[in-house]
Structures are given as C-alpha cells and as structure tokens.
N, CA, C and O of each residue as an XYZ file, in Angstrom:
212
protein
N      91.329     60.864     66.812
C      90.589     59.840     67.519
C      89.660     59.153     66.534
O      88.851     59.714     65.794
N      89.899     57.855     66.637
C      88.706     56.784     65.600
C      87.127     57.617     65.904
O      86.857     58.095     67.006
N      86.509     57.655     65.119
C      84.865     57.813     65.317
C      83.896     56.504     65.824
O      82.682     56.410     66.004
N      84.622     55.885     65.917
C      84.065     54.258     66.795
C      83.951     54.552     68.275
O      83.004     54.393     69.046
N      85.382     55.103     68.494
C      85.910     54.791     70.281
C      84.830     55.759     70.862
O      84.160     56.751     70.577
N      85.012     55.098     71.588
C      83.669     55.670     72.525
C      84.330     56.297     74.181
O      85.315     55.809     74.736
N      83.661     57.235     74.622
C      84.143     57.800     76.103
C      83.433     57.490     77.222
O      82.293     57.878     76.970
N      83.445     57.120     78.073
C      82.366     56.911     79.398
C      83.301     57.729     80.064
O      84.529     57.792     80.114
N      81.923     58.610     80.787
C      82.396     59.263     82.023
C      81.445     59.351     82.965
O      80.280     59.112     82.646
N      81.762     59.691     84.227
C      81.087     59.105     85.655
C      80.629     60.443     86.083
O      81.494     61.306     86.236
N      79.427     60.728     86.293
C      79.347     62.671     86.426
C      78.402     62.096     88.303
O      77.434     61.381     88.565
N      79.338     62.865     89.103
C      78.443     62.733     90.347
C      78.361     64.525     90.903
O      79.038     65.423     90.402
N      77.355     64.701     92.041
C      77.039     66.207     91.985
C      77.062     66.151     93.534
O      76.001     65.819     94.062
N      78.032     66.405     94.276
C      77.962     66.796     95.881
C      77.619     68.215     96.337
O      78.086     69.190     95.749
N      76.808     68.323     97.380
C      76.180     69.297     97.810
C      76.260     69.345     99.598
O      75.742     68.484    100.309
N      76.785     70.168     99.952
C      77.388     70.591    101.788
C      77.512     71.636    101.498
O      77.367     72.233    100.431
N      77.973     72.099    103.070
C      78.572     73.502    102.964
C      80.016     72.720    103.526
O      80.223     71.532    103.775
N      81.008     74.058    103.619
C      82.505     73.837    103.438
C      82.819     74.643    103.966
O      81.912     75.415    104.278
N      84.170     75.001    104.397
C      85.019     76.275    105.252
C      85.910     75.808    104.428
O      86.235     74.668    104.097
N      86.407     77.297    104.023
C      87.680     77.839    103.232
C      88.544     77.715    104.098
O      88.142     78.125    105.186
N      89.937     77.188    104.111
C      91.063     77.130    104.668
C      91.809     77.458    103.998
O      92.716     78.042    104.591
N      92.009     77.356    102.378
C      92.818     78.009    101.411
C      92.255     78.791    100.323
O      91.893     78.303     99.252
N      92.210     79.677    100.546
C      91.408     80.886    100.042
C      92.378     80.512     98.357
O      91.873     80.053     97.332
N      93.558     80.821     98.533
C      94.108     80.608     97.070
C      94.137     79.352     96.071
O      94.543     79.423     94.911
N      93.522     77.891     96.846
C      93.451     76.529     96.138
C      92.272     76.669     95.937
O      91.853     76.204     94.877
N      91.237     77.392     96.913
C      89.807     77.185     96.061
C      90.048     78.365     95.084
O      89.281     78.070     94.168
N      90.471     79.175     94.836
C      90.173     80.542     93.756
C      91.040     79.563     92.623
O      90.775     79.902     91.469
N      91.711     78.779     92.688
C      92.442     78.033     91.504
C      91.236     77.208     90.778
O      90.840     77.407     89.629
N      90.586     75.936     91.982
C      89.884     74.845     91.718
C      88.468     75.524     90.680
O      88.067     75.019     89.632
N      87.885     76.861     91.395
C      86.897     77.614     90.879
C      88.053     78.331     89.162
O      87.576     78.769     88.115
N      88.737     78.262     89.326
C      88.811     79.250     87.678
C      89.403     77.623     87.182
O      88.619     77.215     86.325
N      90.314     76.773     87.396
C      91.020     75.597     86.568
C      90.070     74.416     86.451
O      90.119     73.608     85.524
N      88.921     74.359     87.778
C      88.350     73.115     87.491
C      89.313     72.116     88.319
O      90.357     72.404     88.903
N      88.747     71.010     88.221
C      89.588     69.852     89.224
C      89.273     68.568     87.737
O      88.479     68.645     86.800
N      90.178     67.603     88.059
C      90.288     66.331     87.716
C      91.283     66.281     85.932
O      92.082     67.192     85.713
N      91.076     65.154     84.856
C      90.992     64.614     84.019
C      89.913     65.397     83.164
O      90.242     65.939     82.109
N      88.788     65.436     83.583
C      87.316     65.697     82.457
C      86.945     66.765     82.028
O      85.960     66.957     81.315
N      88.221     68.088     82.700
C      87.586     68.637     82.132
C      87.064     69.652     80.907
O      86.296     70.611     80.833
N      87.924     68.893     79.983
C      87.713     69.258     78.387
C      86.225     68.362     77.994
O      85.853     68.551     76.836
N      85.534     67.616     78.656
C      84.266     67.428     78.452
C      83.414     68.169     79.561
O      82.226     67.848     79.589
N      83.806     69.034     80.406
C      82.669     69.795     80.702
C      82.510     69.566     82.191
O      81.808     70.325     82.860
N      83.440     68.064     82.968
C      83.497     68.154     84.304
C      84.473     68.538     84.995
O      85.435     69.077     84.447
N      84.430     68.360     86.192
C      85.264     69.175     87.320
C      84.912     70.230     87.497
O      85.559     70.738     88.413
N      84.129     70.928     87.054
C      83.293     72.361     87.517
C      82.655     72.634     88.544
O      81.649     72.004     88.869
N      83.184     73.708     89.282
C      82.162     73.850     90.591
C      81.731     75.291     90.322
O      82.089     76.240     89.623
N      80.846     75.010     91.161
C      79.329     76.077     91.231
C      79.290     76.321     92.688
O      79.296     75.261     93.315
N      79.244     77.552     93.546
C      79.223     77.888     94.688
C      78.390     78.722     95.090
O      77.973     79.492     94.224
N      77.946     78.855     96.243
C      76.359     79.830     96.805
C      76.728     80.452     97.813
O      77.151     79.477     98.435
N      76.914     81.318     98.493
C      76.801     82.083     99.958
C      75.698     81.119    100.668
O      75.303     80.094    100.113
N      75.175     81.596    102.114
C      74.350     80.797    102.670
C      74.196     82.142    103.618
O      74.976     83.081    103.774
N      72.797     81.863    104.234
C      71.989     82.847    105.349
C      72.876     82.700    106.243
O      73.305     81.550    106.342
N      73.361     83.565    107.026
C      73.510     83.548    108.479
C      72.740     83.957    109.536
O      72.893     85.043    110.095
N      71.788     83.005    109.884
C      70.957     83.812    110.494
C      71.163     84.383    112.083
O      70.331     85.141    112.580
C-alpha cells in the first residue's frame, strides 16, 4: 500500500439490550467480529448480563 493513501472509517457504538435467538451466530459474531474493518480494530462487540430484578 502507497504511504500517501489514506483510510477513512466510520466507527458508530450501539447500546440496547437484545434476545438471543441464535445462540450459535452470536458465539460466531462475538469470536469473528462482523463487517469489512475488522483488521483495523472494528466490528467488535462487547456484551454485559443485566439485573433481573
């Protein structure tokens, strides 16, 4: 790659809660990552439990 060219990338951060319906596409998305980016570091998700109160 030239040392000129330059990369833009679009980093957005969504936050909900969710219901698992495919227990085996999220255990993929969580270890492979999702999209194009992510040999720069996006498509990564980060996940939390939540209270049930």
């Amino acid at each position: 790659m030239d040392s000129n060219m330059k990369v833009k990338l679009l980093a957005v951060t969504y936050e909900g809660i969710l219901t698992v319906t495919d227990a085996d596409a999220l255990r993929n998305a969580l270890v492979n990552g999702i999209g194009r980016e992510k040999a720069y570091g996006m498509g990564l998700m980060t996940l939390a439990g939540i209270k049930n109160d």
